[in-house]
Amino acid sequence: MTEHAILDPATARHIPTRHVWRGVIAVVLLLALLWFVQGLAFNQALDWTTVWKYFLDYDVLAGLGRTVLITAISIVVAVVVGGLLATMRLAESRVLNALSWVYVWFFRSVPLLVLLVLTFNLSLLWPHVSLGIPFGGPTFFSIPTQKLIDPLAAAIVTFSLQQAAYTSEVLRASILSVPLGQREAAYALGMTRARTMMRVVFPQAFRVALPPIANDAINLLKSTSLVAFIAVPDLMYSVQQIYSSNFRVVPLLIVATLWYMIVVSVLSAGQYVVERKLRNAPSRTRQGASA
Amino acid sequence: MSAFLEITEVGKRFNGTTVLDDVNLTVDKGETVVLLGPSGAGKSTLLRCVNMLERIDGGRIVLDGEELGWRESNGVMRELSGRAEARQRQEIGMVFQSFNLFAHMTVLQNVVEAPVGVLRRPKREVIEEAHELLKQVGLDHKADAYPAQLSGGQQQRVAIARSLAMHPKLMLFDEPTSALDPELVSEVLDAIKHLAVTGITMLVVTHEIGFAREVSDRFVFMENGRVVETGLSRRLTVEGAENARTRDFLSKVL
Ligand SMILES: Nc1ncnc2c1ncn2[C@@H]1O[C@H](COP(=O)(O)OP(=O)(O)O)[C@@H](O)[C@H]1O
Ligand SMILES: [Mg+2]
């Protein structure tokens, strides 16, 4: 008969569970990654010398500049217009609600490419831009629409307006995520509606909105390559121009890819820094029964 | 004669359901009145009507001679603009059951926000006063903490300080201790007790009958949107109450 040794849990040695499989899976995955990277780095078809030759090419850099410009302006406009749309949607006026809803519905349902081409060819729909009294009143001046629209402007307008529709939904959800009690407390202190939004609701909504907006910005950065259709020389269009004359398609696509990766990395790093800053102030109030 | 706060024949309906039915209630200057009654009686709704967080369907509410939420012009009553309403609310402090401290601001910022942003008082002066108010509720050492880092009792005491920083004419409390763990209730009640003796006018919804008897001057008992009984708070015992409904309620909560 064996005797059970009686252990004293206070003094006995404690051995945590070993997660053997976690280690094995990690090693396998790392080896696979290494193999893949090595396959790329020494791949003759990729022609890294051509990649480096065009990496800092003037046209490539100018294209990169336009890509970043379109993205940056569009996301800023999208946040401002989207904020306005979200506020309209949450306002007590039926008309404002409906207008905001229709805007979002329209710009989310029309394909980006169609919108882009239409904006660029706005003169087909409205040949003249004029200032006057509508519904048959006098006209003060009129100029051909075609003169007003250059491809870069058309691209910026298109991406801004469409992105505003998406961003307004993100902002609306973030505003709704701020508990009603926050607003009521502000009103009870004598704050006006506008002040309450600016000082209490938006700052808290912003924390919630930041990750999806960063996501949208990254998505937008790459979607802007559609501008090739209206001949805006952005990053993608510039490398296309180059490979259509020297036929080194893959290396030039890699040039574009590397630049997109670099810009996305910068954006992600920025997002990380801002999120960490915001996290210093705890965002959730322990309220109610858990107090 | 007119009282400091006069609630006259106030009615309120939500989607056809009457929640306040012809409510009359007065509070004199410097008086503390407690509002008692079972859940669903309409106590919160009444406080929210005084603070214009809800719009009344009938009757009137007058504070210190000024009609709240409406103004008379050319013989008709016109609803106040949002801005005018906000100005009237500056003079009414409200403490909520769920504290509602601004989650993205520190304790000090919570207290300072409205006096500086709304009343446009000099920041330095307001900060000094805020520390003083926080000292009064025993929380000056938490001035730089965020609400999420405080216990419920501490949050509620900050909320009281935040309201007082506006120097309101009237303080409204809506079950200020109902969301608290039992051991935290007394610290908040103590803070309110200290206020009562400063001579501020208060209307307090509470289920703490002992506290009500000790601190308040009068009680108002509500049920089903009506005022059932009002009386002196020292009568707040099962034997002391006159109305059978009040007695029944008191026998349950005491
Ligand atoms: N916003 C609202 N919409 C619809 N019904 C409401 C609303 N607020 C309160 N009520 C109803 O009004 C009645 C009184 O509620 P309330 O004033 O919160 O009572 P108490 O604070 O006395 O418990 C309840 O029946 C409640 O369901
Ligand atoms: Mg209530």
Coordinates of C-alpha atoms and ligand atoms in Angstrom, one line a residue:
Chain A
M1 CA 0.0 0.0 0.0
T2 CA 1.4 3.3 -1.0
E3 CA 1.2 6.2 1.3
H4 CA 0.1 9.6 0.0
A5 CA 2.7 12.2 0.9
I6 CA 0.9 15.1 2.3
L7 CA 2.1 18.3 0.6
D8 CA 2.1 21.7 2.2
P9 CA 1.0 24.0 -0.7
A10 CA 2.8 26.9 1.0
T11 CA 6.2 25.3 0.7
A12 CA 5.9 22.9 -2.2
R13 CA 7.5 23.8 -5.5
H14 CA 5.0 25.2 -8.1
I15 CA 5.5 24.1 -11.7
P16 CA 3.5 26.1 -14.3
T17 CA 2.0 24.1 -17.2
R18 CA 4.5 24.0 -20.1
H19 CA 2.9 25.1 -23.4
V20 CA 4.9 22.8 -25.6
W21 CA 2.7 23.2 -28.7
R22 CA 2.9 27.0 -28.6
G23 CA 6.7 26.8 -28.9
V24 CA 6.5 24.3 -31.7
I25 CA 4.0 26.3 -33.7
A26 CA 6.0 29.5 -33.2
V27 CA 9.2 27.9 -34.5
V28 CA 7.5 26.4 -37.5
L29 CA 5.9 29.8 -38.4
L30 CA 9.2 31.7 -38.0
L31 CA 11.0 29.2 -40.2
A32 CA 8.3 29.5 -42.9
L33 CA 8.6 33.2 -42.8
L34 CA 12.4 33.1 -43.0
W35 CA 12.1 30.8 -46.0
F36 CA 9.6 33.1 -47.7
V37 CA 11.7 36.2 -47.2
Q38 CA 14.8 34.5 -48.4
G39 CA 12.9 33.3 -51.5
L40 CA 12.0 36.9 -52.2
A41 CA 15.4 38.4 -51.5
F42 CA 17.4 36.1 -53.7
N43 CA 14.7 35.8 -56.4
Q44 CA 16.2 36.6 -59.9
A45 CA 12.8 37.5 -61.3
L46 CA 12.4 40.3 -58.8
D47 CA 15.5 42.0 -60.1
W48 CA 16.4 44.1 -57.0
T49 CA 19.0 46.2 -58.9
T50 CA 16.1 47.7 -61.0
V51 CA 14.1 48.1 -57.8
W52 CA 16.8 50.2 -56.2
K53 CA 17.4 52.1 -59.4
Y54 CA 13.9 53.4 -59.5
F55 CA 13.2 53.6 -55.8
L56 CA 14.2 57.2 -55.6
D57 CA 13.4 58.1 -59.2
Y58 CA 12.1 61.7 -59.6
D59 CA 8.7 60.6 -61.2
V60 CA 8.2 57.9 -58.5
L61 CA 8.8 60.4 -55.7
A62 CA 6.5 63.1 -57.4
G63 CA 3.8 60.4 -57.7
L64 CA 4.3 59.4 -54.1
G65 CA 3.8 63.1 -53.1
R66 CA 0.5 63.3 -55.0
T67 CA -0.7 60.0 -53.5
V68 CA 0.0 61.3 -50.0
L69 CA -1.5 64.7 -50.8
I70 CA -4.8 63.2 -52.1
T71 CA -5.0 60.9 -49.1
A72 CA -4.2 63.5 -46.5
I73 CA -6.6 66.2 -47.8
S74 CA -9.3 63.6 -48.3
I75 CA -9.1 62.2 -44.8
V76 CA -9.1 65.7 -43.2
V77 CA -12.1 66.8 -45.3
A78 CA -13.8 63.5 -44.6
V79 CA -13.5 64.0 -40.8
V80 CA -14.8 67.5 -41.0
V81 CA -17.7 66.8 -43.4
G82 CA -18.3 63.5 -41.8
G83 CA -18.6 65.2 -38.4
L84 CA -21.1 67.5 -39.9
L85 CA -23.1 64.7 -41.5
A86 CA -23.0 62.7 -38.2
T87 CA -24.3 65.7 -36.3
M88 CA -27.1 66.2 -38.8
R89 CA -28.0 62.6 -38.6
L90 CA -28.3 62.8 -34.8
A91 CA -30.1 66.2 -34.8
E92 CA -33.7 66.5 -33.9
S93 CA -34.7 67.8 -37.4
R94 CA -36.2 65.2 -39.7
V95 CA -35.1 67.1 -42.7
L96 CA -31.4 67.2 -41.6
N97 CA -31.6 63.5 -40.7
A98 CA -32.9 62.7 -44.2
L99 CA -30.4 64.8 -46.0
S100 CA -27.5 63.2 -44.1
W101 CA -29.0 59.8 -44.8
V102 CA -29.4 60.4 -48.5
Y103 CA -25.8 61.7 -48.8
V104 CA -24.4 58.6 -47.1
W105 CA -26.6 56.3 -49.1
F106 CA -25.6 58.0 -52.4
F107 CA -21.8 58.1 -51.8
R108 CA -21.7 54.6 -50.4
S109 CA -23.7 53.1 -53.2
V110 CA -22.0 54.7 -56.3
P111 CA -18.7 52.9 -57.2
L112 CA -15.7 55.0 -56.5
L113 CA -14.4 54.6 -60.1
V114 CA -17.7 55.8 -61.5
L115 CA -17.7 58.8 -59.2
L116 CA -14.2 59.6 -60.1
V117 CA -14.8 59.6 -63.8
L118 CA -18.1 61.5 -63.4
T119 CA -16.4 64.2 -61.3
F120 CA -13.7 64.6 -63.8
N121 CA -16.2 64.8 -66.6
L122 CA -18.6 67.0 -64.7
S123 CA -18.9 69.2 -67.8
L124 CA -20.9 66.4 -69.4
L125 CA -23.6 66.9 -66.8
W126 CA -23.3 70.6 -66.2
P127 CA -21.4 72.3 -69.1
H128 CA -21.2 75.7 -67.3
V129 CA -20.6 76.9 -63.8
S130 CA -22.6 80.0 -63.2
L131 CA -23.6 82.4 -60.5
G132 CA -27.1 83.7 -60.5
I133 CA -30.6 83.3 -59.2
P134 CA -31.8 79.7 -59.7
F135 CA -35.1 78.6 -61.3
G136 CA -34.9 81.0 -64.2
G137 CA -33.4 84.2 -62.6
P138 CA -30.7 86.3 -64.0
T139 CA -27.1 85.0 -64.4
F140 CA -24.2 87.1 -63.2
F141 CA -21.4 85.1 -64.7
S142 CA -20.7 81.8 -66.3
I143 CA -17.6 79.8 -67.1
P144 CA -17.2 76.4 -68.8
T145 CA -16.9 73.7 -66.1
Q146 CA -14.1 72.0 -68.0
K147 CA -11.8 75.0 -67.2
L148 CA -12.4 74.6 -63.4
I149 CA -11.6 70.9 -63.1
D150 CA -8.1 69.6 -63.3
P151 CA -7.6 65.9 -62.7
L152 CA -5.9 66.3 -59.3
A153 CA -8.7 68.5 -58.0
A154 CA -11.3 66.0 -59.3
A155 CA -9.5 63.2 -57.5
I156 CA -9.3 65.1 -54.2
V157 CA -13.0 66.1 -54.4
T158 CA -14.1 62.6 -55.2
F159 CA -12.2 60.8 -52.5
S160 CA -13.1 63.5 -49.9
L161 CA -16.8 63.3 -50.6
Q162 CA -16.9 59.5 -50.7
Q163 CA -14.7 59.1 -47.6
A164 CA -16.9 61.6 -45.7
A165 CA -19.9 59.2 -46.1
Y166 CA -17.9 56.3 -44.5
T167 CA -16.4 58.5 -41.8
S168 CA -19.7 60.0 -40.9
E169 CA -20.9 56.5 -39.9
V170 CA -17.8 55.9 -37.8
L171 CA -18.3 59.2 -36.1
R172 CA -22.0 58.7 -35.6
A173 CA -21.3 55.3 -33.9
S174 CA -18.6 56.9 -31.7
I175 CA -20.8 59.7 -30.7
L176 CA -23.5 57.3 -29.7
S177 CA -21.0 55.3 -27.7
V178 CA -20.6 58.2 -25.3
P179 CA -23.1 57.6 -22.5
L180 CA -26.2 59.9 -22.4
G181 CA -25.3 60.7 -18.8
Q182 CA -22.2 62.6 -19.9
R183 CA -24.3 64.9 -22.0
E184 CA -26.9 65.4 -19.3
A185 CA -24.3 66.2 -16.7
A186 CA -22.9 68.9 -19.1
Y187 CA -26.4 70.4 -19.7
A188 CA -27.0 70.4 -15.9
L189 CA -23.9 72.5 -15.5
G190 CA -25.3 75.1 -17.9
M191 CA -23.4 74.1 -21.0
T192 CA -25.0 74.8 -24.3
R193 CA -25.5 72.0 -26.8
A194 CA -22.6 73.2 -28.9
R195 CA -20.2 73.4 -25.9
T196 CA -21.3 70.0 -24.7
M197 CA -20.5 68.5 -28.1
M198 CA -17.1 70.2 -28.3
R199 CA -15.9 69.7 -24.7
V200 CA -17.6 66.5 -23.6
V201 CA -18.9 64.4 -26.5
F202 CA -16.3 64.8 -29.3
P203 CA -13.2 64.2 -27.1
Q204 CA -14.6 60.9 -25.9
A205 CA -16.0 59.9 -29.2
F206 CA -12.6 60.6 -30.8
R207 CA -10.9 57.8 -28.8
V208 CA -13.5 55.3 -30.2
A209 CA -13.2 56.7 -33.7
L210 CA -9.5 56.8 -34.1
P211 CA -8.7 53.1 -34.9
P212 CA -11.4 52.9 -37.6
I213 CA -10.4 56.2 -39.1
A214 CA -6.8 55.2 -39.2
N215 CA -8.0 52.0 -40.9
D216 CA -9.9 54.1 -43.5
A217 CA -6.9 56.3 -44.1
I218 CA -4.7 53.3 -44.9
N219 CA -7.4 51.9 -47.1
L220 CA -7.8 55.2 -48.9
L221 CA -4.1 55.5 -49.5
K222 CA -4.2 52.4 -51.6
S223 CA -7.6 53.1 -53.2
T224 CA -6.2 56.4 -54.6
S225 CA -4.4 54.3 -57.2
L226 CA -7.7 54.5 -59.1
V227 CA -6.7 58.0 -60.2
A228 CA -4.8 56.4 -63.0
F229 CA -8.2 56.3 -64.8
I230 CA -8.2 60.1 -65.0
A231 CA -4.5 60.3 -65.6
V232 CA -3.4 61.8 -62.3
P233 CA 0.3 60.9 -62.1
D234 CA 0.2 59.3 -58.6
L235 CA 2.6 56.7 -57.3
M236 CA 0.9 53.8 -59.1
Y237 CA 0.5 55.7 -62.4
S238 CA 4.1 56.8 -62.3
V239 CA 5.5 53.2 -62.0
Q240 CA 3.0 52.1 -64.7
Q241 CA 4.4 54.8 -67.0
I242 CA 7.9 53.5 -66.3
Y243 CA 7.2 49.8 -66.8
S244 CA 5.2 50.4 -69.9
S245 CA 8.4 51.7 -71.6
N246 CA 11.1 49.3 -70.0
F247 CA 8.8 46.3 -69.4
R248 CA 10.3 45.6 -65.9
V249 CA 6.8 45.2 -64.5
V250 CA 7.5 43.2 -61.3
P251 CA 10.5 45.3 -60.0
L252 CA 8.5 48.5 -60.5
L253 CA 5.4 47.1 -58.8
I254 CA 7.8 46.3 -55.9
V255 CA 9.0 49.9 -55.9
A256 CA 5.4 51.1 -55.5
T257 CA 4.7 48.4 -52.9
L258 CA 7.7 49.3 -50.8
W259 CA 6.5 53.0 -50.8
Y260 CA 3.0 52.1 -49.8
M261 CA 4.4 49.9 -47.0
I262 CA 6.5 52.7 -45.8
V263 CA 3.7 55.2 -45.7
V264 CA 1.4 52.7 -44.0
S265 CA 4.1 52.0 -41.4
V266 CA 4.3 55.8 -40.7
L267 CA 0.5 56.0 -40.4
S268 CA 0.4 53.0 -38.1
A269 CA 3.1 54.3 -35.9
G270 CA 1.3 57.6 -35.7
Q271 CA -1.9 55.8 -34.7
Y272 CA 0.0 53.9 -32.0
V273 CA 1.5 57.0 -30.5
V274 CA -1.8 58.9 -30.4
E275 CA -3.7 55.9 -29.0
R276 CA -1.1 55.5 -26.2
K277 CA -1.4 59.2 -25.4
L278 CA -5.1 58.9 -25.1
R279 CA -4.9 55.8 -23.0
N280 CA -3.0 57.6 -20.3
A281 CA -6.4 59.0 -19.4
P282 CA -8.6 56.0 -18.7
S283 CA -11.6 56.1 -21.0
R284 CA -14.1 54.1 -19.0
T285 CA -15.8 55.4 -16.0
R286 CA -16.7 52.8 -13.5
Q287 CA -20.3 53.7 -13.0
G288 CA -23.5 52.3 -11.6
A289 CA -23.7 49.1 -9.6
S290 CA -20.0 48.2 -9.9
A291 CA -19.1 51.3 -7.9
Chain B
M1 CA -46.6 84.6 -0.6
S2 CA -44.3 82.7 -2.9
A3 CA -41.8 80.0 -2.2
F4 CA -38.2 79.9 -3.5
L5 CA -39.0 76.9 -5.8
E6 CA -42.6 76.6 -6.8
I7 CA -43.8 73.6 -8.7
T8 CA -47.5 74.2 -9.7
E9 CA -49.8 71.7 -11.3
V10 CA -47.0 70.1 -13.3
G11 CA -47.9 67.3 -15.7
K12 CA -45.7 65.1 -17.8
R13 CA -46.6 62.2 -20.1
F14 CA -44.4 59.8 -22.0
N15 CA -46.1 58.4 -25.1
G16 CA -49.5 58.9 -23.6
T17 CA -48.6 57.5 -20.2
T18 CA -49.1 60.0 -17.4
V19 CA -45.9 60.1 -15.3
L20 CA -46.5 63.3 -13.4
D21 CA -50.1 64.1 -12.6
D22 CA -50.8 67.6 -11.4
V23 CA -47.8 67.8 -9.1
N24 CA -47.6 70.7 -6.6
L25 CA -44.6 71.2 -4.4
T26 CA -42.7 74.1 -2.9
V27 CA -39.3 74.5 -1.3
D28 CA -38.4 77.5 0.7
K29 CA -35.1 79.3 0.5
G30 CA -32.5 77.4 2.6
E31 CA -34.8 74.4 3.1
T32 CA -34.0 70.8 2.5
V33 CA -36.9 68.8 1.2
V34 CA -36.7 65.0 0.5
L35 CA -38.7 63.3 -2.2
L36 CA -39.8 59.8 -1.2
G37 CA -41.7 57.1 -3.0
P38 CA -41.6 53.7 -4.6
S39 CA -39.7 53.1 -7.8
G40 CA -41.6 54.4 -10.8
A41 CA -43.4 57.1 -8.8
G42 CA -42.0 59.9 -11.0
K43 CA -39.4 61.3 -8.6
S44 CA -36.6 61.3 -11.2
T45 CA -38.9 62.7 -13.8
L46 CA -39.9 65.6 -11.5
L47 CA -36.2 66.5 -10.8
R48 CA -35.5 66.3 -14.5
C49 CA -38.4 68.6 -15.3
V50 CA -37.1 71.2 -12.8
N51 CA -33.7 71.0 -14.5
M52 CA -35.4 71.1 -18.0
L53 CA -33.9 67.8 -19.0
E54 CA -37.5 66.9 -19.7
R55 CA -40.1 69.4 -21.0
I56 CA -43.3 69.7 -18.9
D57 CA -46.6 69.2 -20.6
G58 CA -48.5 71.4 -18.2
G59 CA -48.2 73.6 -15.2
R60 CA -45.2 75.8 -14.3
I61 CA -42.0 75.7 -12.3
V62 CA -40.7 79.0 -10.9
L63 CA -37.4 79.4 -9.2
D64 CA -36.7 82.6 -7.2
G65 CA -39.4 84.4 -9.2
E66 CA -38.2 83.3 -12.6
E67 CA -40.2 80.9 -14.7
L68 CA -38.1 77.9 -15.8
G69 CA -38.1 76.9 -19.5
W70 CA -40.7 79.4 -20.7
R71 CA -41.1 83.1 -20.9
E72 CA -44.2 85.2 -21.4
S73 CA -44.4 87.5 -24.3
N74 CA -47.5 89.3 -25.6
G75 CA -49.8 87.1 -23.6
V76 CA -48.4 83.8 -24.8
M77 CA -45.8 81.5 -23.2
R78 CA -42.9 80.8 -25.5
E79 CA -40.4 78.1 -25.0
L80 CA -36.9 79.4 -24.1
S81 CA -34.1 79.1 -26.6
G82 CA -31.4 76.5 -25.9
R83 CA -29.1 79.2 -24.8
A84 CA -31.5 80.8 -22.4
E85 CA -32.3 77.4 -21.0
A86 CA -28.6 76.7 -20.5
R87 CA -28.3 80.0 -18.6
Q88 CA -31.1 79.0 -16.2
R89 CA -29.5 75.6 -15.6
Q90 CA -26.3 77.4 -14.4
E91 CA -28.2 78.2 -11.3
I92 CA -29.4 74.7 -10.6
G93 CA -27.0 72.0 -9.6
M94 CA -27.8 68.3 -10.2
V95 CA -26.2 65.2 -8.8
F96 CA -27.1 62.0 -10.6
Q97 CA -27.5 58.4 -9.4
S98 CA -24.7 57.3 -11.8
F99 CA -22.3 60.3 -11.0
N100 CA -21.7 61.1 -14.7
L101 CA -18.3 62.6 -14.1
F102 CA -16.6 63.5 -17.4
A103 CA -14.6 60.4 -18.1
H104 CA -11.9 62.1 -20.1
M105 CA -11.1 64.8 -17.5
T106 CA -9.3 64.6 -14.2
V107 CA -11.1 65.3 -11.0
L108 CA -9.9 68.9 -11.0
Q109 CA -10.8 69.5 -14.6
N110 CA -14.3 68.1 -13.9
V111 CA -14.7 70.8 -11.2
V112 CA -13.1 73.6 -13.2
E113 CA -14.7 73.0 -16.6
A114 CA -18.1 74.8 -16.2
P115 CA -17.1 77.8 -14.0
V116 CA -14.3 78.6 -16.5
G117 CA -16.0 77.6 -19.8
V118 CA -19.6 78.7 -19.0
L119 CA -19.3 81.5 -16.4
R120 CA -16.0 82.7 -17.9
R121 CA -14.4 83.2 -14.5
P122 CA -10.6 83.5 -14.3
K123 CA -9.0 80.1 -14.4
R124 CA -6.6 80.7 -11.5
E125 CA -9.3 81.8 -9.1
V126 CA -11.5 78.8 -10.1
I127 CA -8.7 76.3 -9.6
E128 CA -8.0 77.7 -6.2
E129 CA -11.7 77.4 -5.3
A130 CA -11.9 73.9 -6.8
H131 CA -9.2 72.7 -4.5
E132 CA -11.1 74.2 -1.6
L133 CA -14.3 72.4 -2.6
L134 CA -12.4 69.1 -3.1
K135 CA -11.0 69.6 0.4
Q136 CA -14.5 69.9 1.7
V137 CA -15.5 66.6 0.3
G138 CA -12.1 65.1 1.4
L139 CA -10.7 64.5 -2.0
D140 CA -8.2 67.2 -2.8
H141 CA -5.4 64.5 -2.8
K142 CA -7.3 62.9 -5.8
A143 CA -7.3 66.2 -7.9
D144 CA -5.2 64.7 -10.7
A145 CA -6.9 61.3 -10.8
Y146 CA -9.3 60.2 -13.5
P147 CA -12.9 59.2 -12.5
A148 CA -12.2 55.6 -13.4
Q149 CA -9.5 55.5 -10.8
L150 CA -11.9 56.4 -8.0
S151 CA -14.5 54.4 -6.0
G152 CA -18.1 55.2 -6.5
G153 CA -18.4 57.1 -3.3
Q154 CA -15.4 59.2 -4.3
Q155 CA -16.9 59.9 -7.7
Q156 CA -20.1 61.0 -6.2
R157 CA -18.3 63.4 -3.8
V158 CA -16.5 64.9 -6.8
A159 CA -19.8 65.2 -8.6
I160 CA -21.1 67.2 -5.6
A161 CA -18.0 69.5 -5.7
R162 CA -18.4 69.9 -9.4
S163 CA -22.0 71.1 -9.0
L164 CA -21.2 73.4 -6.1
A165 CA -18.4 75.1 -8.1
M166 CA -21.2 76.8 -10.1
H167 CA -22.7 78.3 -6.9
P168 CA -26.2 77.1 -7.7
K169 CA -29.3 78.6 -6.0
L170 CA -30.8 75.1 -5.8
M171 CA -29.3 71.6 -5.6
L172 CA -31.1 68.6 -6.9
F173 CA -30.0 65.1 -5.8
D174 CA -31.4 62.0 -7.6
E175 CA -30.8 59.0 -5.4
P176 CA -27.1 60.0 -4.9
T177 CA -26.3 56.8 -3.0
S178 CA -28.4 54.2 -4.7
A179 CA -25.5 53.0 -7.0
L180 CA -23.1 52.7 -4.1
D181 CA -21.9 49.7 -2.2
P182 CA -23.3 49.9 1.4
E183 CA -20.0 50.8 3.0
L184 CA -19.7 53.9 0.8
V185 CA -23.1 55.3 1.4
S186 CA -22.3 57.2 4.5
E187 CA -19.4 59.2 3.1
V188 CA -21.7 60.7 0.4
L189 CA -24.5 61.3 2.9
D190 CA -22.1 63.1 5.2
A191 CA -21.1 65.4 2.3
I192 CA -24.7 66.3 1.7
K193 CA -25.3 66.7 5.5
H194 CA -22.5 69.3 5.5
L195 CA -24.2 71.1 2.7
A196 CA -27.6 71.3 4.4
V197 CA -26.2 73.3 7.3
T198 CA -24.6 75.9 4.9
G199 CA -28.1 77.1 4.1
I200 CA -28.3 76.0 0.4
T201 CA -31.7 75.0 -0.9
M202 CA -31.9 71.3 -1.7
L203 CA -34.4 68.8 -3.2
V204 CA -33.2 65.3 -2.5
V205 CA -34.6 62.0 -3.8
T206 CA -33.5 59.2 -1.5
H207 CA -34.5 55.9 0.1
E208 CA -32.3 56.6 3.2
I209 CA -35.1 57.4 5.6
G210 CA -32.8 57.9 8.6
F211 CA -30.8 60.4 6.7
A212 CA -33.9 62.2 5.6
R213 CA -35.3 62.4 9.1
E214 CA -32.0 63.8 10.4
V215 CA -31.1 66.2 7.6
S216 CA -34.3 67.4 5.8
D217 CA -36.9 69.8 7.0
R218 CA -39.9 68.4 5.1
F219 CA -40.7 65.3 3.1
V220 CA -42.9 64.8 0.1
F221 CA -44.2 61.3 -0.6
M222 CA -45.1 60.5 -4.2
E223 CA -46.8 57.6 -5.8
N224 CA -48.0 57.0 -9.4
G225 CA -47.0 60.5 -10.4
R226 CA -49.0 62.2 -7.7
V227 CA -48.0 63.8 -4.4
V228 CA -49.6 61.7 -1.7
E229 CA -48.4 63.4 1.4
T230 CA -46.1 66.1 2.6
G231 CA -45.1 66.7 6.2
L232 CA -42.3 67.5 8.6
S233 CA -39.4 65.1 8.3
R234 CA -39.4 64.3 12.0
R235 CA -42.7 62.5 11.3
L236 CA -40.9 60.1 9.0
T237 CA -41.8 57.0 11.0
V238 CA -44.4 54.3 10.4
E239 CA -46.5 55.7 13.3
G240 CA -45.8 59.4 12.3
A241 CA -47.0 59.3 8.8
E242 CA -50.6 60.2 8.2
N243 CA -51.4 58.6 4.8
A244 CA -51.8 54.8 4.7
R245 CA -49.7 54.6 1.4
T246 CA -46.9 56.5 3.1
R247 CA -47.0 54.3 6.1
D248 CA -47.0 51.2 4.0
F249 CA -44.0 52.5 2.1
L250 CA -42.1 53.4 5.2
S251 CA -42.8 50.0 6.8
K252 CA -41.1 48.4 3.8
V253 CA -38.0 50.6 3.7
L254 CA -37.4 51.2 7.4
Ligands
LIG1 N1 -37.8 58.8 -21.1 C1 -38.8 58.0 -20.7 N2 -39.6 57.5 -21.7 C2 -40.7 56.8 -21.3 N3 -41.1 56.5 -20.0 C3 -40.3 57.0 -19.0 C4 -39.1 57.8 -19.4 N4 -38.6 58.2 -18.2 C5 -39.4 57.7 -17.2 N5 -40.4 57.0 -17.7 C6 -41.4 56.3 -16.9 O1 -42.0 57.2 -16.0 C7 -42.3 56.6 -14.8 C8 -41.6 57.3 -13.7 O2 -40.2 57.1 -13.8 P1 -39.2 57.8 -12.8 O3 -39.4 59.3 -12.8 O4 -37.8 57.4 -13.2 O5 -39.6 57.2 -11.4 P2 -38.7 57.1 -10.1 O6 -37.5 58.0 -10.2 O7 -39.7 57.6 -9.0 O8 -38.4 55.7 -9.9 C9 -41.8 55.1 -14.9 O9 -42.9 54.3 -15.2 C10 -40.9 55.1 -16.1 O10 -41.0 53.9 -16.8
MG2 MG -35.5 57.5 -10.1

